[in-house]
PDB file of C-alpha atoms in Angstrom:
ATOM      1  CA  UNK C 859    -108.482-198.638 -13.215  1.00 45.00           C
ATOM      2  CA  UNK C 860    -107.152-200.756 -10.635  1.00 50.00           C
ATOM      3  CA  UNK C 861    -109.721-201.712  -7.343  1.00 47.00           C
ATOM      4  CA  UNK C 862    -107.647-199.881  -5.027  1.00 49.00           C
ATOM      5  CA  UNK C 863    -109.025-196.643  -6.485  1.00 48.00           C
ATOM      6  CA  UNK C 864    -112.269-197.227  -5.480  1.00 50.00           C
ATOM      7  CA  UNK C 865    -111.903-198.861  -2.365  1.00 54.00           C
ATOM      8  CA  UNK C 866    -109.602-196.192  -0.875  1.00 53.00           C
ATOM      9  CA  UNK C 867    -106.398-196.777   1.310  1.00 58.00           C
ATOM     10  CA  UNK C 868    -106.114-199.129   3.559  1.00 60.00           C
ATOM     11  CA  UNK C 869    -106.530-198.086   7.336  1.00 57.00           C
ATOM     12  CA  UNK C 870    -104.810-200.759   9.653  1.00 61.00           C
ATOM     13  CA  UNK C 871    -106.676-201.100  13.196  1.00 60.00           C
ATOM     14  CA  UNK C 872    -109.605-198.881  12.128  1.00 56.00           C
ATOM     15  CA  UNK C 873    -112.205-200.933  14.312  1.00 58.00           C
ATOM     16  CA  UNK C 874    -109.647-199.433  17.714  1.00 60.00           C
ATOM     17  CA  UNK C 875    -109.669-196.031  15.605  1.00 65.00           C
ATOM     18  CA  UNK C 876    -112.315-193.582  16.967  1.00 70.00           C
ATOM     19  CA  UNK C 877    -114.452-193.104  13.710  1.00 69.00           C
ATOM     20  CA  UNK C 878    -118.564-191.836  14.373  1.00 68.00           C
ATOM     21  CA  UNK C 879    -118.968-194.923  11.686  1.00 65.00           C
ATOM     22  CA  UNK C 880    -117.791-197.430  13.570  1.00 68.00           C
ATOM     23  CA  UNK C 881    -120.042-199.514  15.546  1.00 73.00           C
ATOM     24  CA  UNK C 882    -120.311-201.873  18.422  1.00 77.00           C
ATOM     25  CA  UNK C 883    -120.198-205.176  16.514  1.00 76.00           C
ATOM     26  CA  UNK C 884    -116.898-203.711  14.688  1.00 75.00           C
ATOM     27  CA  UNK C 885    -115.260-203.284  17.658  1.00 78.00           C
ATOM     28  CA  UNK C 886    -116.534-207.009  19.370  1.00 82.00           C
ATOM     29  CA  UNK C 887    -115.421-208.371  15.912  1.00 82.00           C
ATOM     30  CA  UNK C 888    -111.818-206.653  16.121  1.00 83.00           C
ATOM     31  CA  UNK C 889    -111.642-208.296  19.480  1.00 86.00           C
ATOM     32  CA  UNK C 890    -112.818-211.720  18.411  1.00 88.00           C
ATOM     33  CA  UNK C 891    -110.590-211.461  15.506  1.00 88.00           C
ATOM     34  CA  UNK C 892    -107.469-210.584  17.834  1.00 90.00           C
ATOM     35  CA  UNK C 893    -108.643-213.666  20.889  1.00 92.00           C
ATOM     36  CA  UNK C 894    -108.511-216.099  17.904  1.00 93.00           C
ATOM     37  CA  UNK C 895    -105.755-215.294  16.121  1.00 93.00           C
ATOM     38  CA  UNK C 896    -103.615-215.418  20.043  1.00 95.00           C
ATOM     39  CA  UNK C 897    -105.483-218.618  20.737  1.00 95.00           C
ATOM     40  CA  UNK C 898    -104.860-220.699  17.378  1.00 96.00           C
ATOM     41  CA  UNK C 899    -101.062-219.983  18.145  1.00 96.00           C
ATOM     42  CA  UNK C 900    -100.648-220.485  21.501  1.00 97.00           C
ATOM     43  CA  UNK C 901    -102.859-223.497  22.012  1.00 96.00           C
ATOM     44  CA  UNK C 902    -101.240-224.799  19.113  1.00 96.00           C
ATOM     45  CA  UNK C 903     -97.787-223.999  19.973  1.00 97.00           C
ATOM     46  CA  UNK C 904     -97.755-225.266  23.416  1.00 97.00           C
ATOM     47  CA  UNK C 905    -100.070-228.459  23.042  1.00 97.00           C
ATOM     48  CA  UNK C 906     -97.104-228.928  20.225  1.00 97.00           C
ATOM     49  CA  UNK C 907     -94.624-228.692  22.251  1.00 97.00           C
ATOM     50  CA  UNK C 908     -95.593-230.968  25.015  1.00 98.00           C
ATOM     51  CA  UNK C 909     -97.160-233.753  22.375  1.00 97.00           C
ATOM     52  CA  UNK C 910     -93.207-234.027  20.799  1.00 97.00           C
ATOM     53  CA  UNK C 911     -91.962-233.530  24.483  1.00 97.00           C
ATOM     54  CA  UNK C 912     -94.110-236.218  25.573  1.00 97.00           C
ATOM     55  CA  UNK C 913     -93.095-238.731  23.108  1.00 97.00           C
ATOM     56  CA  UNK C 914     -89.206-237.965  22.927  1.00 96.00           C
ATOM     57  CA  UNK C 915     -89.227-238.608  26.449  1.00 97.00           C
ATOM     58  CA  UNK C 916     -91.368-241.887  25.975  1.00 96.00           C
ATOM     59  CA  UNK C 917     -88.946-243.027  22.944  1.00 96.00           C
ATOM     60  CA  UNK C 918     -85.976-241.934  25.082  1.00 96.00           C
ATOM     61  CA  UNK C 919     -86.675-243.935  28.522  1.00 96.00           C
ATOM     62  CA  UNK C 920     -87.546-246.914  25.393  1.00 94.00           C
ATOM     63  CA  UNK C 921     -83.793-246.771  24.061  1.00 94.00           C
ATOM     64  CA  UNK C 922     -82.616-246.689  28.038  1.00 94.00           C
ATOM     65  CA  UNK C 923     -84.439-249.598  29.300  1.00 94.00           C
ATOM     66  CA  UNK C 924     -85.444-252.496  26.537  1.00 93.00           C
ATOM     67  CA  UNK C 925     -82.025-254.415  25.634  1.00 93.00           C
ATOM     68  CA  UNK C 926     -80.779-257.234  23.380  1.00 93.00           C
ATOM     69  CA  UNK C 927     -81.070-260.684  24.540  1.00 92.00           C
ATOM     70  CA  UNK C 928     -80.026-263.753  22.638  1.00 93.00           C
ATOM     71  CA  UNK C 929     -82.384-266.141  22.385  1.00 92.00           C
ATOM     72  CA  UNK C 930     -82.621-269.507  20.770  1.00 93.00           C
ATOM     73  CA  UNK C 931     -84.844-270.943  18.305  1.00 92.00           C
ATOM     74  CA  UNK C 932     -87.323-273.705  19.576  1.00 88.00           C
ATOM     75  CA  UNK C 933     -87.872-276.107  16.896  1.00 83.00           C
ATOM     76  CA  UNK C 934     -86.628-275.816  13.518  1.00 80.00           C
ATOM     77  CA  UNK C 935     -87.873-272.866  11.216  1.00 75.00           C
ATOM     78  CA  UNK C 936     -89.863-274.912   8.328  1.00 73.00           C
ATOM     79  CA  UNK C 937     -89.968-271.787   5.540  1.00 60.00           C
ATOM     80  CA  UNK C 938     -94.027-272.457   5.972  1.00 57.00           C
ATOM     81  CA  UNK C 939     -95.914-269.115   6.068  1.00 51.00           C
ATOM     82  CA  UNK C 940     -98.298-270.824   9.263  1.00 50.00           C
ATOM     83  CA  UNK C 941    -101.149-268.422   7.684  1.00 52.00           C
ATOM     84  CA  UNK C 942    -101.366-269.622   4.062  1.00 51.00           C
ATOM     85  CA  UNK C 943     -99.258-272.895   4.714  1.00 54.00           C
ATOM     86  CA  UNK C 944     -97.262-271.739   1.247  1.00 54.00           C
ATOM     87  CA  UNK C 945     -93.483-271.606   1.168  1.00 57.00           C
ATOM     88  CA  UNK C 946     -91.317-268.435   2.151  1.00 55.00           C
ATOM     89  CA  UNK C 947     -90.412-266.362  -0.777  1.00 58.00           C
ATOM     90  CA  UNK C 948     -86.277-266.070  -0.795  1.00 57.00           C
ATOM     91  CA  UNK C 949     -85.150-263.633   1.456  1.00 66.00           C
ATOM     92  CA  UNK C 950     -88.546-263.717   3.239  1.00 85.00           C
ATOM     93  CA  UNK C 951     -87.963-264.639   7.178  1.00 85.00           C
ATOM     94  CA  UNK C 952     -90.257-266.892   8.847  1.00 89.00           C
ATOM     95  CA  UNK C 953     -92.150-267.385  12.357  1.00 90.00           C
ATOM     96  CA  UNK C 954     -90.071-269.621  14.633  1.00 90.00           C
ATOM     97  CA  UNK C 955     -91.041-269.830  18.600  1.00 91.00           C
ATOM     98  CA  UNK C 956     -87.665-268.966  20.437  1.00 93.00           C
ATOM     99  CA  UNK C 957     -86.659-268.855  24.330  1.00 94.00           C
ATOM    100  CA  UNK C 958     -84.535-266.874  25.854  1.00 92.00           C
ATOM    101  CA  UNK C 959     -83.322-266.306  29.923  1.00 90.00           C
ATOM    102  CA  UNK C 960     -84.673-262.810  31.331  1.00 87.00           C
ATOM    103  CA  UNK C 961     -81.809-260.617  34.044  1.00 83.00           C
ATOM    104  CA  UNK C 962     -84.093-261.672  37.045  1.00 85.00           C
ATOM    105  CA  UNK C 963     -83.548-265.710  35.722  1.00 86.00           C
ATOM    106  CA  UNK C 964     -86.723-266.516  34.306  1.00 89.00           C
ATOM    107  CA  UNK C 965     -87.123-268.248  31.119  1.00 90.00           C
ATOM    108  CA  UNK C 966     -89.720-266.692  28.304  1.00 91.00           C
ATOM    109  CA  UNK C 967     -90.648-267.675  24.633  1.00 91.00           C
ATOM    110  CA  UNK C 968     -92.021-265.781  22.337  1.00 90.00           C
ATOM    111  CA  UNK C 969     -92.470-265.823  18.086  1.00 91.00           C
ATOM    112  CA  UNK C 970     -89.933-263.496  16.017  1.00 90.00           C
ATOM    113  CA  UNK C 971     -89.391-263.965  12.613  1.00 91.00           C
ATOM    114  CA  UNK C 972     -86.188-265.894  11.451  1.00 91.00           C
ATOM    115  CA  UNK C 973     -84.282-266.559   8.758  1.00 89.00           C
ATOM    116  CA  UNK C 974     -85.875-269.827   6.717  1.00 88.00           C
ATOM    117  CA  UNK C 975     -84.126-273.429   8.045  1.00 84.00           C
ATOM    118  CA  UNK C 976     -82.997-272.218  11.214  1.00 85.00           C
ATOM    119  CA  UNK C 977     -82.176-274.958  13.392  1.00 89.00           C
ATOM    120  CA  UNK C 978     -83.179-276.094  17.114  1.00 89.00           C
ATOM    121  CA  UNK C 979     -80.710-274.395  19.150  1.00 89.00           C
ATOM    122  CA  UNK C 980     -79.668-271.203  16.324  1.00 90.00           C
ATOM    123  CA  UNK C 981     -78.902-267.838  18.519  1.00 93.00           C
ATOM    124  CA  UNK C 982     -81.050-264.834  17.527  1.00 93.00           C
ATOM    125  CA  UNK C 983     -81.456-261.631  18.609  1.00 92.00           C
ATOM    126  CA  UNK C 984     -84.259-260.472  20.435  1.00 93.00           C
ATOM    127  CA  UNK C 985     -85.061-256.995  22.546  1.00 94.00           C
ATOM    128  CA  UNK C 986     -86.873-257.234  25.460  1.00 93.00           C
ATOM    129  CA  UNK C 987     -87.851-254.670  28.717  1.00 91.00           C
ATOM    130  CA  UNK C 988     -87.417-254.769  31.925  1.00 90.00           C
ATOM    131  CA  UNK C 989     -89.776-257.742  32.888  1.00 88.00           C
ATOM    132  CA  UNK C 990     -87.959-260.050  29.992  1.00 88.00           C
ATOM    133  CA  UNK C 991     -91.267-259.694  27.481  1.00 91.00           C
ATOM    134  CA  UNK C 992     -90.633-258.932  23.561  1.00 92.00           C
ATOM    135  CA  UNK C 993     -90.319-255.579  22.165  1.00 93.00           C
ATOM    136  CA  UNK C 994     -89.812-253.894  19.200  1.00 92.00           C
ATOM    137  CA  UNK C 995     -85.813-252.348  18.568  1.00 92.00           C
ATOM    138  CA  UNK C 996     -86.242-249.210  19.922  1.00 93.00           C
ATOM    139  CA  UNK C 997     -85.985-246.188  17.706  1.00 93.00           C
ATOM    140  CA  UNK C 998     -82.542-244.400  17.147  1.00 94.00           C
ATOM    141  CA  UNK C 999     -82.333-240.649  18.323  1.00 94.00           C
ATOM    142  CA  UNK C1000     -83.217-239.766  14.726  1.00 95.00           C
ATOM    143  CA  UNK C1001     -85.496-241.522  14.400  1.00 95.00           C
ATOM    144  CA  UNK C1002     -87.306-240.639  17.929  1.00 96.00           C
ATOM    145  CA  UNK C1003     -86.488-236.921  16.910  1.00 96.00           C
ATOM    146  CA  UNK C1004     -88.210-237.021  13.352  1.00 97.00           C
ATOM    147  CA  UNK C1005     -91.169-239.098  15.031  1.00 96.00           C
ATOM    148  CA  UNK C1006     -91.795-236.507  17.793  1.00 97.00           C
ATOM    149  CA  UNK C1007     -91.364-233.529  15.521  1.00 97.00           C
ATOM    150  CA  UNK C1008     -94.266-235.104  13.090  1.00 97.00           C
ATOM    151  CA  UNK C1009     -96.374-235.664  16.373  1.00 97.00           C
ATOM    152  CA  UNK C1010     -95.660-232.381  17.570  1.00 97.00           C
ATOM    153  CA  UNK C1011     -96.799-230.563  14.240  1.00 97.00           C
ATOM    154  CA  UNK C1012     -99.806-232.985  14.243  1.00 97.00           C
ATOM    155  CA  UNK C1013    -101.247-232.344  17.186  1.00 97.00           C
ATOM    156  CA  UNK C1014    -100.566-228.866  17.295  1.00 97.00           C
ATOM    157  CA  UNK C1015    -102.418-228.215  14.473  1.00 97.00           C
ATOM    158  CA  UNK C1016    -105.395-230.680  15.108  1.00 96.00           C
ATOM    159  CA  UNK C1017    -105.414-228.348  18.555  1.00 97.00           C
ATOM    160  CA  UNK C1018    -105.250-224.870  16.700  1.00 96.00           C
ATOM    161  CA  UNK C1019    -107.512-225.532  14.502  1.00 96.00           C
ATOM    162  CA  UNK C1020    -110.361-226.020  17.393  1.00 95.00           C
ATOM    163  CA  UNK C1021    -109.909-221.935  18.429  1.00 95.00           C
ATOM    164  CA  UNK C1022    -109.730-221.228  14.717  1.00 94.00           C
ATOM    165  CA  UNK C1023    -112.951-222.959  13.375  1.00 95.00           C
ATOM    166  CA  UNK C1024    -114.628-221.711  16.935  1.00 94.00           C
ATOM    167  CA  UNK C1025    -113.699-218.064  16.237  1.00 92.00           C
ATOM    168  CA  UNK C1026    -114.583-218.484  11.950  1.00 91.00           C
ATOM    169  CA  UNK C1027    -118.490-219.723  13.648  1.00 93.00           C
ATOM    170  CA  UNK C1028    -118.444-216.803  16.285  1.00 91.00           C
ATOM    171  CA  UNK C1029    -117.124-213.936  13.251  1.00 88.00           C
ATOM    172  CA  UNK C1030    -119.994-215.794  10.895  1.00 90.00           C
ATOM    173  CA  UNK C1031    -122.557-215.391  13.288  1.00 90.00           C
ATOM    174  CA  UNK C1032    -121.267-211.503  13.606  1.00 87.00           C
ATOM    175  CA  UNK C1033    -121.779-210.645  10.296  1.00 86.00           C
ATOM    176  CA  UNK C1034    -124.980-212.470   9.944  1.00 88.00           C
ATOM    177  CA  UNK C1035    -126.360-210.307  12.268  1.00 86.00           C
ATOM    178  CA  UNK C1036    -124.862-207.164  10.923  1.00 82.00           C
ATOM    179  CA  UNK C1037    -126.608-208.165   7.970  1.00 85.00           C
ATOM    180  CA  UNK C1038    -129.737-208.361   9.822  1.00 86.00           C
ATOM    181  CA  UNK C1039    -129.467-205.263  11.426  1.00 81.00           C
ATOM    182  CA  UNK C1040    -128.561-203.583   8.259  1.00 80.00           C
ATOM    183  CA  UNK C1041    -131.510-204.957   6.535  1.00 82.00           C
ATOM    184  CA  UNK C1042    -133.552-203.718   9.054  1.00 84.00           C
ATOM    185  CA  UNK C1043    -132.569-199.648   8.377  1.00 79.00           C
ATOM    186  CA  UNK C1044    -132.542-200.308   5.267  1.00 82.00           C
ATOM    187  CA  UNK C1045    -136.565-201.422   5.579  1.00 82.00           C
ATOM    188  CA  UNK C1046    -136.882-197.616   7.284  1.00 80.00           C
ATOM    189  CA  UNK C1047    -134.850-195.540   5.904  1.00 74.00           C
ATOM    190  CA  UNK C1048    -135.163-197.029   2.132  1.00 71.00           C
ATOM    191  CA  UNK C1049    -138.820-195.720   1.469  1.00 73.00           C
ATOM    192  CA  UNK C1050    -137.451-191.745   2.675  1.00 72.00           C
ATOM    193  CA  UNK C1051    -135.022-192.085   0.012  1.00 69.00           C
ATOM    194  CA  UNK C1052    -137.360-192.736  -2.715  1.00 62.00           C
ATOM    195  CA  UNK C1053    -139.164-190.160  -1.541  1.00 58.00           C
ATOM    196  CA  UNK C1054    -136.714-187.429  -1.195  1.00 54.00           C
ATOM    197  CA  UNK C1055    -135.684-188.192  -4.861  1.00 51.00           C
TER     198      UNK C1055
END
């Protein structure tokens, strides 16, 4: 016989319902039920939605500002790792010291990695920002889309989950003392039973 027989049908809302067996903490539980369920989504939706805001705008303003530069290497790239002292692997590039000329006319130097042998003088490409220093390429619009999205669904759930576990402790702490209080009657009106029987 399936569970459903003994259980009864299912009555949606029936803490709202007016019912002579339902009691206060039913009806503060409905409601703390409802608050978290309305605060997990919307503080996880909108802190979301302005984390991958936030960051596409960040990534965006990169991409407009930091531009190529060519820059030239320093002194010739030796195929040394200068960590281990060991010799490249093939195709591995290298740490060279390059210069390069900012917009404003200054001169800067800075350590990219190079192909193996370069010589004194050999044009590379570096990106810089606005002040001339080395950057990172800045991410493509895929690439800034697919790395705001994953921010976005990372911090909005880190953020829903705060209202969630918050309202989980609150509904624990409900029934707990439910439990309480029906242990209690039970103590009273457990001993009339017997005796009535």
């Amino acid at each position: 016989m399936p569970l459903k027989a003994f259980r009864g049908p299912k009555v949606w809302l029936w803490r709202w319902r007016r019912n002579p067996l339902r009691r206060r903490a039913d009806v503060v539980e409905a409601w703390v039920v409802l608050g978290t369920c309305l605060l997990t989504v919307l503080a996880g939706v909108l802190a979301g939605l302005v984390a991958a805001g936030t960051v596409e705008r960040g990534l965006a303003r990169e991409r407009a500002t930091w531009r190529p530069t060519v820059a030239r290497v320093a002194a010739r790239a030796t195929g040394k790792s200068p960590a281990h002292g060991s010799h490249a692997s093939a195709g591995e590039r290298v740490w060279a010291e390059v210069r390069w000329t900012a917009a404003d006319g200054s001169a800067h130097t800075g350590r990219i990695r190079v192909e193996p042998g370069s010589r004194s003088g050999t044009p590379v490409t570096v990106w810089t920002d606005p002040r001339g220093r080395l950057v990172s390429r800045p991410t493509t619009a895929s690439e800034a889309a697919f790395r705001s999205t994953l921010t976005g669904l990372l911090v909005g759930a880190s953020t829903a989950a705060v209202p969630c576990v918050a309202g989980l402790a609150v509904r624990s702490r409900l029934e707990h003392r439910r439990m309480e209080a029906w242990d209690t009657e039970w103590a009273r009106l457990g001993p009339q039973w017997g005796r009535m029987v």
